[in-house]
Amino acid sequence: MSQTPFGQSPSPQQEKSTEKSSQSNDSYPSQNRVNIDFTSAQFSQSGSKLSNCPPDRGIEIAFAGRSNAGKSSAINSITENKKLARTSKTPGRTQLLNFFGLSEPGVRFVDLPGYGFAKVSLDLKAEWGKHLDDYLRNRESLACLVLIVDIRRLLTQFDKMLLEWSNNRSLPTLILLTKSDKLNYGPGKQAALQVKKELKEHDNLVDVILFSSLKKTGIKECRRSLTGLINERMQELSEENQSDIEE
């Protein structure tokens, strides 16, 4: 059985099979679609562990990635707010689960602690890992994983373990190849194709997007994918609520 990057295997409940996401923005009736205002994101709260996070309801989009891969910069670019997620030249400064609410009620971004490179003590790394693992395994409102990958390094061991876990949980996963401005378009496109080929067995991969916070590329594509995923999850929650009412 596969494991999360930081510890235990997904719970049996999370491993149960679910219907594969359509992953298409055209799968929702246009009259029912909700346009998400990503620029409305505001800091809500931080949590060091699952027990002091916001109530577990609604829809959460979690951003994860290796420290120094550009995760905070990506969040700030998507939301057009340079001060939203804390950026630093010192890897590993994100030590808490940071929640950002959007104007659409119940929809949140979550900035997860970076992994794999942070220059901190082994004890602190273990503590981060334990609570991050707890969030990934047990957070019912988690609807999508956005994996931040430095295009110059591509998939690390931690990335691959996280992707294996998200596939086992049937969790829609979007990959942003950050710092794509460091490569010319041709090599950048080739890197994206290489990642897609490597993950051809990942049934819940939404897309692999070339992304640059500096050049502002990939933002539109990322927002489009996230809008579709949020709307899809809204539809699922609505159907679940209707089913509960009928019962």
PDB file of C-alpha atoms in Angstrom:
ATOM      1  CA  MET A   1       0.000   0.000   0.000  1.00  0.00           C
ATOM      2  CA  SER A   2       1.349   3.435  -0.869  1.00  0.00           C
ATOM      3  CA  GLN A   3       2.199   6.006   1.739  1.00  0.00           C
ATOM      4  CA  THR A   4       1.960   9.748   2.021  1.00  0.00           C
ATOM      5  CA  PRO A   5       5.295  11.572   1.832  1.00  0.00           C
ATOM      6  CA  PHE A   6       5.406  11.900   5.605  1.00  0.00           C
ATOM      7  CA  GLY A   7       4.055   8.745   7.135  1.00  0.00           C
ATOM      8  CA  GLN A   8       1.027   6.548   7.178  1.00  0.00           C
ATOM      9  CA  SER A   9      -0.986   5.215   4.315  1.00  0.00           C
ATOM     10  CA  PRO A  10      -4.295   6.801   3.300  1.00  0.00           C
ATOM     11  CA  SER A  11      -7.225   5.569   5.334  1.00  0.00           C
ATOM     12  CA  PRO A  12      -9.523   2.931   3.779  1.00  0.00           C
ATOM     13  CA  GLN A  13     -12.264   5.540   3.526  1.00  0.00           C
ATOM     14  CA  GLN A  14     -10.008   7.781   1.447  1.00  0.00           C
ATOM     15  CA  GLU A  15      -8.921   4.890  -0.764  1.00  0.00           C
ATOM     16  CA  LYS A  16     -12.427   3.980  -1.811  1.00  0.00           C
ATOM     17  CA  SER A  17     -12.935   4.477  -5.483  1.00  0.00           C
ATOM     18  CA  THR A  18     -14.772   7.534  -6.699  1.00  0.00           C
ATOM     19  CA  GLU A  19     -15.978   8.470 -10.103  1.00  0.00           C
ATOM     20  CA  LYS A  20     -13.200  10.088 -12.067  1.00  0.00           C
ATOM     21  CA  SER A  21     -13.473  13.842 -12.485  1.00  0.00           C
ATOM     22  CA  SER A  22     -14.390  15.017 -15.947  1.00  0.00           C
ATOM     23  CA  GLN A  23     -11.558  17.578 -15.716  1.00  0.00           C
ATOM     24  CA  SER A  24     -13.272  19.637 -18.384  1.00  0.00           C
ATOM     25  CA  ASN A  25     -14.538  23.141 -17.955  1.00  0.00           C
ATOM     26  CA  ASP A  26     -17.295  22.365 -20.442  1.00  0.00           C
ATOM     27  CA  SER A  27     -18.880  19.713 -18.211  1.00  0.00           C
ATOM     28  CA  TYR A  28     -20.981  22.174 -16.222  1.00  0.00           C
ATOM     29  CA  PRO A  29     -24.045  24.012 -17.518  1.00  0.00           C
ATOM     30  CA  SER A  30     -22.898  27.582 -18.070  1.00  0.00           C
ATOM     31  CA  GLN A  31     -25.929  28.997 -16.283  1.00  0.00           C
ATOM     32  CA  ASN A  32     -24.976  27.124 -13.118  1.00  0.00           C
ATOM     33  CA  ARG A  33     -21.276  27.933 -13.115  1.00  0.00           C
ATOM     34  CA  VAL A  34     -19.842  30.130 -10.391  1.00  0.00           C
ATOM     35  CA  ASN A  35     -17.084  32.487 -11.465  1.00  0.00           C
ATOM     36  CA  ILE A  36     -14.420  32.467  -8.781  1.00  0.00           C
ATOM     37  CA  ASP A  37     -12.814  35.806  -7.907  1.00  0.00           C
ATOM     38  CA  PHE A  38      -9.306  34.702  -6.993  1.00  0.00           C
ATOM     39  CA  THR A  39      -8.266  38.281  -6.251  1.00  0.00           C
ATOM     40  CA  SER A  40     -10.691  38.273  -3.314  1.00  0.00           C
ATOM     41  CA  ALA A  41      -8.434  35.943  -1.296  1.00  0.00           C
ATOM     42  CA  GLN A  42      -7.752  37.111   2.231  1.00  0.00           C
ATOM     43  CA  PHE A  43      -5.816  35.553   5.070  1.00  0.00           C
ATOM     44  CA  SER A  44      -8.146  33.670   7.392  1.00  0.00           C
ATOM     45  CA  GLN A  45      -6.041  31.833   9.963  1.00  0.00           C
ATOM     46  CA  SER A  46      -3.085  29.545  10.538  1.00  0.00           C
ATOM     47  CA  GLY A  47      -3.010  26.157  12.179  1.00  0.00           C
ATOM     48  CA  SER A  48      -0.113  24.127  13.489  1.00  0.00           C
ATOM     49  CA  LYS A  49      -2.204  20.963  13.421  1.00  0.00           C
ATOM     50  CA  LEU A  50      -5.559  19.708  12.219  1.00  0.00           C
ATOM     51  CA  SER A  51      -7.320  20.384  15.513  1.00  0.00           C
ATOM     52  CA  ASN A  52      -6.770  24.153  15.269  1.00  0.00           C
ATOM     53  CA  CYS A  53      -7.631  24.528  11.597  1.00  0.00           C
ATOM     54  CA  PRO A  54     -10.956  26.013  10.390  1.00  0.00           C
ATOM     55  CA  PRO A  55     -14.050  23.757  10.608  1.00  0.00           C
ATOM     56  CA  ASP A  56     -13.773  20.887   8.153  1.00  0.00           C
ATOM     57  CA  ARG A  57     -16.464  21.874   5.677  1.00  0.00           C
ATOM     58  CA  GLY A  58     -16.547  23.619   2.335  1.00  0.00           C
ATOM     59  CA  ILE A  59     -13.922  23.332  -0.394  1.00  0.00           C
ATOM     60  CA  GLU A  60     -10.172  23.581   0.090  1.00  0.00           C
ATOM     61  CA  ILE A  61      -7.500  23.857  -2.588  1.00  0.00           C
ATOM     62  CA  ALA A  62      -4.169  22.866  -1.045  1.00  0.00           C
ATOM     63  CA  PHE A  63      -0.843  24.089  -2.419  1.00  0.00           C
ATOM     64  CA  ALA A  64       2.111  21.807  -1.693  1.00  0.00           C
ATOM     65  CA  GLY A  65       5.666  21.583  -2.893  1.00  0.00           C
ATOM     66  CA  ARG A  66       9.329  21.397  -2.153  1.00  0.00           C
ATOM     67  CA  SER A  67      10.708  24.352  -0.254  1.00  0.00           C
ATOM     68  CA  ASN A  68      12.089  27.016  -2.588  1.00  0.00           C
ATOM     69  CA  ALA A  69       9.983  25.794  -5.542  1.00  0.00           C
ATOM     70  CA  GLY A  70       8.028  29.058  -5.641  1.00  0.00           C
ATOM     71  CA  LYS A  71       4.831  27.986  -3.869  1.00  0.00           C
ATOM     72  CA  SER A  72       4.106  31.269  -2.081  1.00  0.00           C
ATOM     73  CA  SER A  73       4.917  33.282  -5.199  1.00  0.00           C
ATOM     74  CA  ALA A  74       2.508  31.128  -7.214  1.00  0.00           C
ATOM     75  CA  ILE A  75      -0.309  31.743  -4.722  1.00  0.00           C
ATOM     76  CA  ASN A  76       0.396  35.468  -4.765  1.00  0.00           C
ATOM     77  CA  SER A  77       0.362  35.525  -8.577  1.00  0.00           C
ATOM     78  CA  ILE A  78      -2.912  33.617  -8.850  1.00  0.00           C
ATOM     79  CA  THR A  79      -4.560  35.980  -6.353  1.00  0.00           C
ATOM     80  CA  GLU A  80      -2.769  39.115  -7.610  1.00  0.00           C
ATOM     81  CA  ASN A  81      -1.685  39.900  -4.070  1.00  0.00           C
ATOM     82  CA  LYS A  82       2.068  40.059  -3.517  1.00  0.00           C
ATOM     83  CA  LYS A  83       1.642  40.124   0.257  1.00  0.00           C
ATOM     84  CA  LEU A  84      -0.876  37.299   0.667  1.00  0.00           C
ATOM     85  CA  ALA A  85       1.415  34.301   1.125  1.00  0.00           C
ATOM     86  CA  ARG A  86       4.717  34.997   2.815  1.00  0.00           C
ATOM     87  CA  THR A  87       7.694  34.738   0.486  1.00  0.00           C
ATOM     88  CA  SER A  88      11.292  34.456   1.577  1.00  0.00           C
ATOM     89  CA  LYS A  89      14.727  33.693   0.193  1.00  0.00           C
ATOM     90  CA  THR A  90      15.159  31.344   3.138  1.00  0.00           C
ATOM     91  CA  PRO A  91      13.554  27.966   2.289  1.00  0.00           C
ATOM     92  CA  GLY A  92      11.189  26.497   4.815  1.00  0.00           C
ATOM     93  CA  ARG A  93       9.685  29.661   6.281  1.00  0.00           C
ATOM     94  CA  THR A  94       6.141  28.332   5.855  1.00  0.00           C
ATOM     95  CA  GLN A  95       5.840  26.293   9.037  1.00  0.00           C
ATOM     96  CA  LEU A  96       2.064  26.324   9.502  1.00  0.00           C
ATOM     97  CA  LEU A  97      -1.005  25.450   7.475  1.00  0.00           C
ATOM     98  CA  ASN A  98      -2.145  28.877   6.290  1.00  0.00           C
ATOM     99  CA  PHE A  99      -5.759  29.347   5.189  1.00  0.00           C
ATOM    100  CA  PHE A 100      -7.025  32.034   2.804  1.00  0.00           C
ATOM    101  CA  GLY A 101     -10.723  32.567   2.255  1.00  0.00           C
ATOM    102  CA  LEU A 102     -12.199  33.543  -1.109  1.00  0.00           C
ATOM    103  CA  SER A 103     -15.353  35.596  -1.634  1.00  0.00           C
ATOM    104  CA  GLU A 104     -17.264  32.446  -2.558  1.00  0.00           C
ATOM    105  CA  PRO A 105     -18.475  31.147   0.842  1.00  0.00           C
ATOM    106  CA  GLY A 106     -16.659  28.064   2.070  1.00  0.00           C
ATOM    107  CA  VAL A 107     -13.941  28.114  -0.600  1.00  0.00           C
ATOM    108  CA  ARG A 108     -10.379  28.349   0.726  1.00  0.00           C
ATOM    109  CA  PHE A 109      -6.772  28.170  -0.423  1.00  0.00           C
ATOM    110  CA  VAL A 110      -4.393  26.351   1.918  1.00  0.00           C
ATOM    111  CA  ASP A 111      -0.646  27.022   1.869  1.00  0.00           C
ATOM    112  CA  LEU A 112       0.988  23.861   3.217  1.00  0.00           C
ATOM    113  CA  PRO A 113       4.493  23.726   4.754  1.00  0.00           C
ATOM    114  CA  GLY A 114       7.226  23.168   2.200  1.00  0.00           C
ATOM    115  CA  TYR A 115       9.163  19.923   2.335  1.00  0.00           C
ATOM    116  CA  GLY A 116      12.446  18.303   1.428  1.00  0.00           C
ATOM    117  CA  PHE A 117      14.865  21.229   1.567  1.00  0.00           C
ATOM    118  CA  ALA A 118      14.104  23.412   4.571  1.00  0.00           C
ATOM    119  CA  LYS A 119      17.165  24.205   6.681  1.00  0.00           C
ATOM    120  CA  VAL A 120      15.571  23.385  10.000  1.00  0.00           C
ATOM    121  CA  SER A 121      16.128  20.764  12.673  1.00  0.00           C
ATOM    122  CA  LEU A 122      15.179  17.154  12.055  1.00  0.00           C
ATOM    123  CA  ASP A 123      12.795  17.324  15.019  1.00  0.00           C
ATOM    124  CA  LEU A 124      10.957  20.267  13.469  1.00  0.00           C
ATOM    125  CA  LYS A 125      10.821  18.513  10.104  1.00  0.00           C
ATOM    126  CA  ALA A 126       9.274  15.498  11.789  1.00  0.00           C
ATOM    127  CA  GLU A 127       6.733  17.717  13.532  1.00  0.00           C
ATOM    128  CA  TRP A 128       5.769  19.417  10.258  1.00  0.00           C
ATOM    129  CA  GLY A 129       5.496  16.048   8.558  1.00  0.00           C
ATOM    130  CA  LYS A 130       3.222  14.586  11.197  1.00  0.00           C
ATOM    131  CA  HIS A 131       0.679  17.412  11.014  1.00  0.00           C
ATOM    132  CA  LEU A 132       0.879  17.730   7.232  1.00  0.00           C
ATOM    133  CA  ASP A 133       0.276  14.007   6.904  1.00  0.00           C
ATOM    134  CA  ASP A 134      -2.694  14.323   9.259  1.00  0.00           C
ATOM    135  CA  TYR A 135      -4.175  17.103   7.115  1.00  0.00           C
ATOM    136  CA  LEU A 136      -3.715  15.243   3.844  1.00  0.00           C
ATOM    137  CA  ARG A 137      -5.184  11.994   5.143  1.00  0.00           C
ATOM    138  CA  ASN A 138      -8.092  13.305   7.186  1.00  0.00           C
ATOM    139  CA  ARG A 139      -9.263  16.628   5.781  1.00  0.00           C
ATOM    140  CA  GLU A 140     -12.647  15.926   4.187  1.00  0.00           C
ATOM    141  CA  SER A 141     -12.960  19.387   2.645  1.00  0.00           C
ATOM    142  CA  LEU A 142      -9.733  18.899   0.665  1.00  0.00           C
ATOM    143  CA  ALA A 143     -10.939  18.969  -2.940  1.00  0.00           C
ATOM    144  CA  CYS A 144      -7.788  19.498  -4.983  1.00  0.00           C
ATOM    145  CA  LEU A 145      -4.026  19.369  -4.652  1.00  0.00           C
ATOM    146  CA  VAL A 146      -1.901  21.915  -6.497  1.00  0.00           C
ATOM    147  CA  LEU A 147       1.647  20.596  -6.627  1.00  0.00           C
ATOM    148  CA  ILE A 148       4.347  23.205  -7.154  1.00  0.00           C
ATOM    149  CA  VAL A 149       7.372  21.836  -9.038  1.00  0.00           C
ATOM    150  CA  ASP A 150      10.514  23.741 -10.027  1.00  0.00           C
ATOM    151  CA  ILE A 151      10.781  23.153 -13.766  1.00  0.00           C
ATOM    152  CA  ARG A 152      14.576  22.968 -13.513  1.00  0.00           C
ATOM    153  CA  ARG A 153      14.429  20.020 -11.083  1.00  0.00           C
ATOM    154  CA  LEU A 154      11.168  18.332 -12.087  1.00  0.00           C
ATOM    155  CA  LEU A 155       9.700  15.620  -9.852  1.00  0.00           C
ATOM    156  CA  THR A 156      11.562  14.829  -6.644  1.00  0.00           C
ATOM    157  CA  GLN A 157      11.090  11.715  -4.538  1.00  0.00           C
ATOM    158  CA  PHE A 158       8.766  13.623  -2.205  1.00  0.00           C
ATOM    159  CA  ASP A 159       6.742  14.899  -5.163  1.00  0.00           C
ATOM    160  CA  LYS A 160       6.329  11.385  -6.518  1.00  0.00           C
ATOM    161  CA  MET A 161       5.225  10.021  -3.157  1.00  0.00           C
ATOM    162  CA  LEU A 162       2.686  12.815  -2.800  1.00  0.00           C
ATOM    163  CA  LEU A 163       1.396  12.189  -6.325  1.00  0.00           C
ATOM    164  CA  GLU A 164       1.063   8.470  -5.653  1.00  0.00           C
ATOM    165  CA  TRP A 165      -0.916   9.243  -2.531  1.00  0.00           C
ATOM    166  CA  SER A 166      -3.214  11.723  -4.310  1.00  0.00           C
ATOM    167  CA  ASN A 167      -3.888   9.154  -7.004  1.00  0.00           C
ATOM    168  CA  ASN A 168      -4.786   6.515  -4.412  1.00  0.00           C
ATOM    169  CA  ARG A 169      -7.167   8.951  -2.796  1.00  0.00           C
ATOM    170  CA  SER A 170      -8.681   9.896  -6.186  1.00  0.00           C
ATOM    171  CA  LEU A 171      -7.838  13.518  -5.459  1.00  0.00           C
ATOM    172  CA  PRO A 172      -7.747  15.868  -8.469  1.00  0.00           C
ATOM    173  CA  THR A 173      -4.183  17.106  -8.837  1.00  0.00           C
ATOM    174  CA  LEU A 174      -2.881  20.092 -10.776  1.00  0.00           C
ATOM    175  CA  ILE A 175       0.851  20.545 -11.354  1.00  0.00           C
ATOM    176  CA  LEU A 176       2.422  23.975 -11.833  1.00  0.00           C
ATOM    177  CA  LEU A 177       5.919  23.889 -13.318  1.00  0.00           C
ATOM    178  CA  THR A 178       7.175  27.090 -11.751  1.00  0.00           C
ATOM    179  CA  LYS A 179      10.064  29.306 -12.806  1.00  0.00           C
ATOM    180  CA  SER A 180       9.381  28.370 -16.427  1.00  0.00           C
ATOM    181  CA  ASP A 181      10.922  31.703 -17.436  1.00  0.00           C
ATOM    182  CA  LYS A 182      14.293  30.087 -16.672  1.00  0.00           C
ATOM    183  CA  LEU A 183      13.883  27.912 -19.780  1.00  0.00           C
ATOM    184  CA  ASN A 184      13.120  28.738 -23.381  1.00  0.00           C
ATOM    185  CA  TYR A 185       9.649  27.791 -24.608  1.00  0.00           C
ATOM    186  CA  GLY A 186      10.820  24.639 -26.421  1.00  0.00           C
ATOM    187  CA  PRO A 187      12.644  23.038 -23.475  1.00  0.00           C
ATOM    188  CA  GLY A 188       9.837  24.171 -21.156  1.00  0.00           C
ATOM    189  CA  LYS A 189       7.211  22.453 -23.291  1.00  0.00           C
ATOM    190  CA  GLN A 190       9.370  19.354 -23.432  1.00  0.00           C
ATOM    191  CA  ALA A 191       9.623  19.333 -19.627  1.00  0.00           C
ATOM    192  CA  ALA A 192       5.835  19.495 -19.341  1.00  0.00           C
ATOM    193  CA  LEU A 193       5.444  16.599 -21.771  1.00  0.00           C
ATOM    194  CA  GLN A 194       8.029  14.615 -19.818  1.00  0.00           C
ATOM    195  CA  VAL A 195       6.075  15.070 -16.573  1.00  0.00           C
ATOM    196  CA  LYS A 196       2.799  14.112 -18.269  1.00  0.00           C
ATOM    197  CA  LYS A 197       4.402  10.995 -19.707  1.00  0.00           C
ATOM    198  CA  GLU A 198       5.848  10.043 -16.328  1.00  0.00           C
ATOM    199  CA  LEU A 199       2.406  10.429 -14.746  1.00  0.00           C
ATOM    200  CA  LYS A 200       0.355   8.721 -17.432  1.00  0.00           C
ATOM    201  CA  GLU A 201      -0.901   6.238 -14.822  1.00  0.00           C
ATOM    202  CA  HIS A 202      -2.170   9.023 -12.550  1.00  0.00           C
ATOM    203  CA  ASP A 203      -5.920   8.861 -13.112  1.00  0.00           C
ATOM    204  CA  ASN A 204      -6.640  12.177 -11.396  1.00  0.00           C
ATOM    205  CA  LEU A 205      -4.054  14.441 -13.002  1.00  0.00           C
ATOM    206  CA  VAL A 206      -5.895  17.544 -14.168  1.00  0.00           C
ATOM    207  CA  ASP A 207      -3.098  19.260 -16.078  1.00  0.00           C
ATOM    208  CA  VAL A 208       0.579  20.198 -16.099  1.00  0.00           C
ATOM    209  CA  ILE A 209       0.957  23.945 -16.590  1.00  0.00           C
ATOM    210  CA  LEU A 210       4.036  26.005 -17.407  1.00  0.00           C
ATOM    211  CA  PHE A 211       3.985  28.747 -14.775  1.00  0.00           C
ATOM    212  CA  SER A 212       6.051  31.850 -14.108  1.00  0.00           C
ATOM    213  CA  SER A 213       5.303  34.357 -11.374  1.00  0.00           C
ATOM    214  CA  LEU A 214       7.852  36.688 -12.950  1.00  0.00           C
ATOM    215  CA  LYS A 215       6.405  36.615 -16.487  1.00  0.00           C
ATOM    216  CA  LYS A 216       2.799  36.047 -15.324  1.00  0.00           C
ATOM    217  CA  THR A 217       2.423  33.005 -17.549  1.00  0.00           C
ATOM    218  CA  GLY A 218       0.150  30.101 -16.709  1.00  0.00           C
ATOM    219  CA  ILE A 219      -2.056  32.139 -14.369  1.00  0.00           C
ATOM    220  CA  LYS A 220      -5.060  32.139 -16.691  1.00  0.00           C
ATOM    221  CA  GLU A 221      -4.801  28.393 -17.311  1.00  0.00           C
ATOM    222  CA  CYS A 222      -4.434  27.692 -13.600  1.00  0.00           C
ATOM    223  CA  ARG A 223      -7.468  29.799 -12.703  1.00  0.00           C
ATOM    224  CA  ARG A 224      -9.515  28.085 -15.396  1.00  0.00           C
ATOM    225  CA  SER A 225      -8.653  24.636 -14.058  1.00  0.00           C
ATOM    226  CA  LEU A 226      -9.328  25.620 -10.441  1.00  0.00           C
ATOM    227  CA  THR A 227     -12.641  27.244 -11.345  1.00  0.00           C
ATOM    228  CA  GLY A 228     -13.742  24.028 -13.044  1.00  0.00           C
ATOM    229  CA  LEU A 229     -12.666  21.879 -10.100  1.00  0.00           C
ATOM    230  CA  ILE A 230     -14.376  24.132  -7.558  1.00  0.00           C
ATOM    231  CA  ASN A 231     -17.588  24.107  -9.560  1.00  0.00           C
ATOM    232  CA  GLU A 232     -17.429  20.344  -9.887  1.00  0.00           C
ATOM    233  CA  ARG A 233     -17.014  19.932  -6.143  1.00  0.00           C
ATOM    234  CA  MET A 234     -19.873  22.380  -5.521  1.00  0.00           C
ATOM    235  CA  GLN A 235     -22.086  20.245  -7.711  1.00  0.00           C
ATOM    236  CA  GLU A 236     -21.085  17.098  -5.801  1.00  0.00           C
ATOM    237  CA  LEU A 237     -21.816  18.740  -2.451  1.00  0.00           C
ATOM    238  CA  SER A 238     -25.177  19.982  -3.708  1.00  0.00           C
ATOM    239  CA  GLU A 239     -26.131  16.480  -4.843  1.00  0.00           C
ATOM    240  CA  GLU A 240     -25.016  15.032  -1.494  1.00  0.00           C
ATOM    241  CA  ASN A 241     -27.117  17.572   0.392  1.00  0.00           C
ATOM    242  CA  GLN A 242     -30.122  16.856  -1.800  1.00  0.00           C
ATOM    243  CA  SER A 243     -29.707  13.144  -1.192  1.00  0.00           C
ATOM    244  CA  ASP A 244     -29.584  13.707   2.570  1.00  0.00           C
ATOM    245  CA  ILE A 245     -32.772  15.763   2.403  1.00  0.00           C
ATOM    246  CA  GLU A 246     -34.589  13.074   0.428  1.00  0.00           C
ATOM    247  CA  GLU A 247     -33.561  10.424   2.935  1.00  0.00           C
TER     248      GLU A 247
END
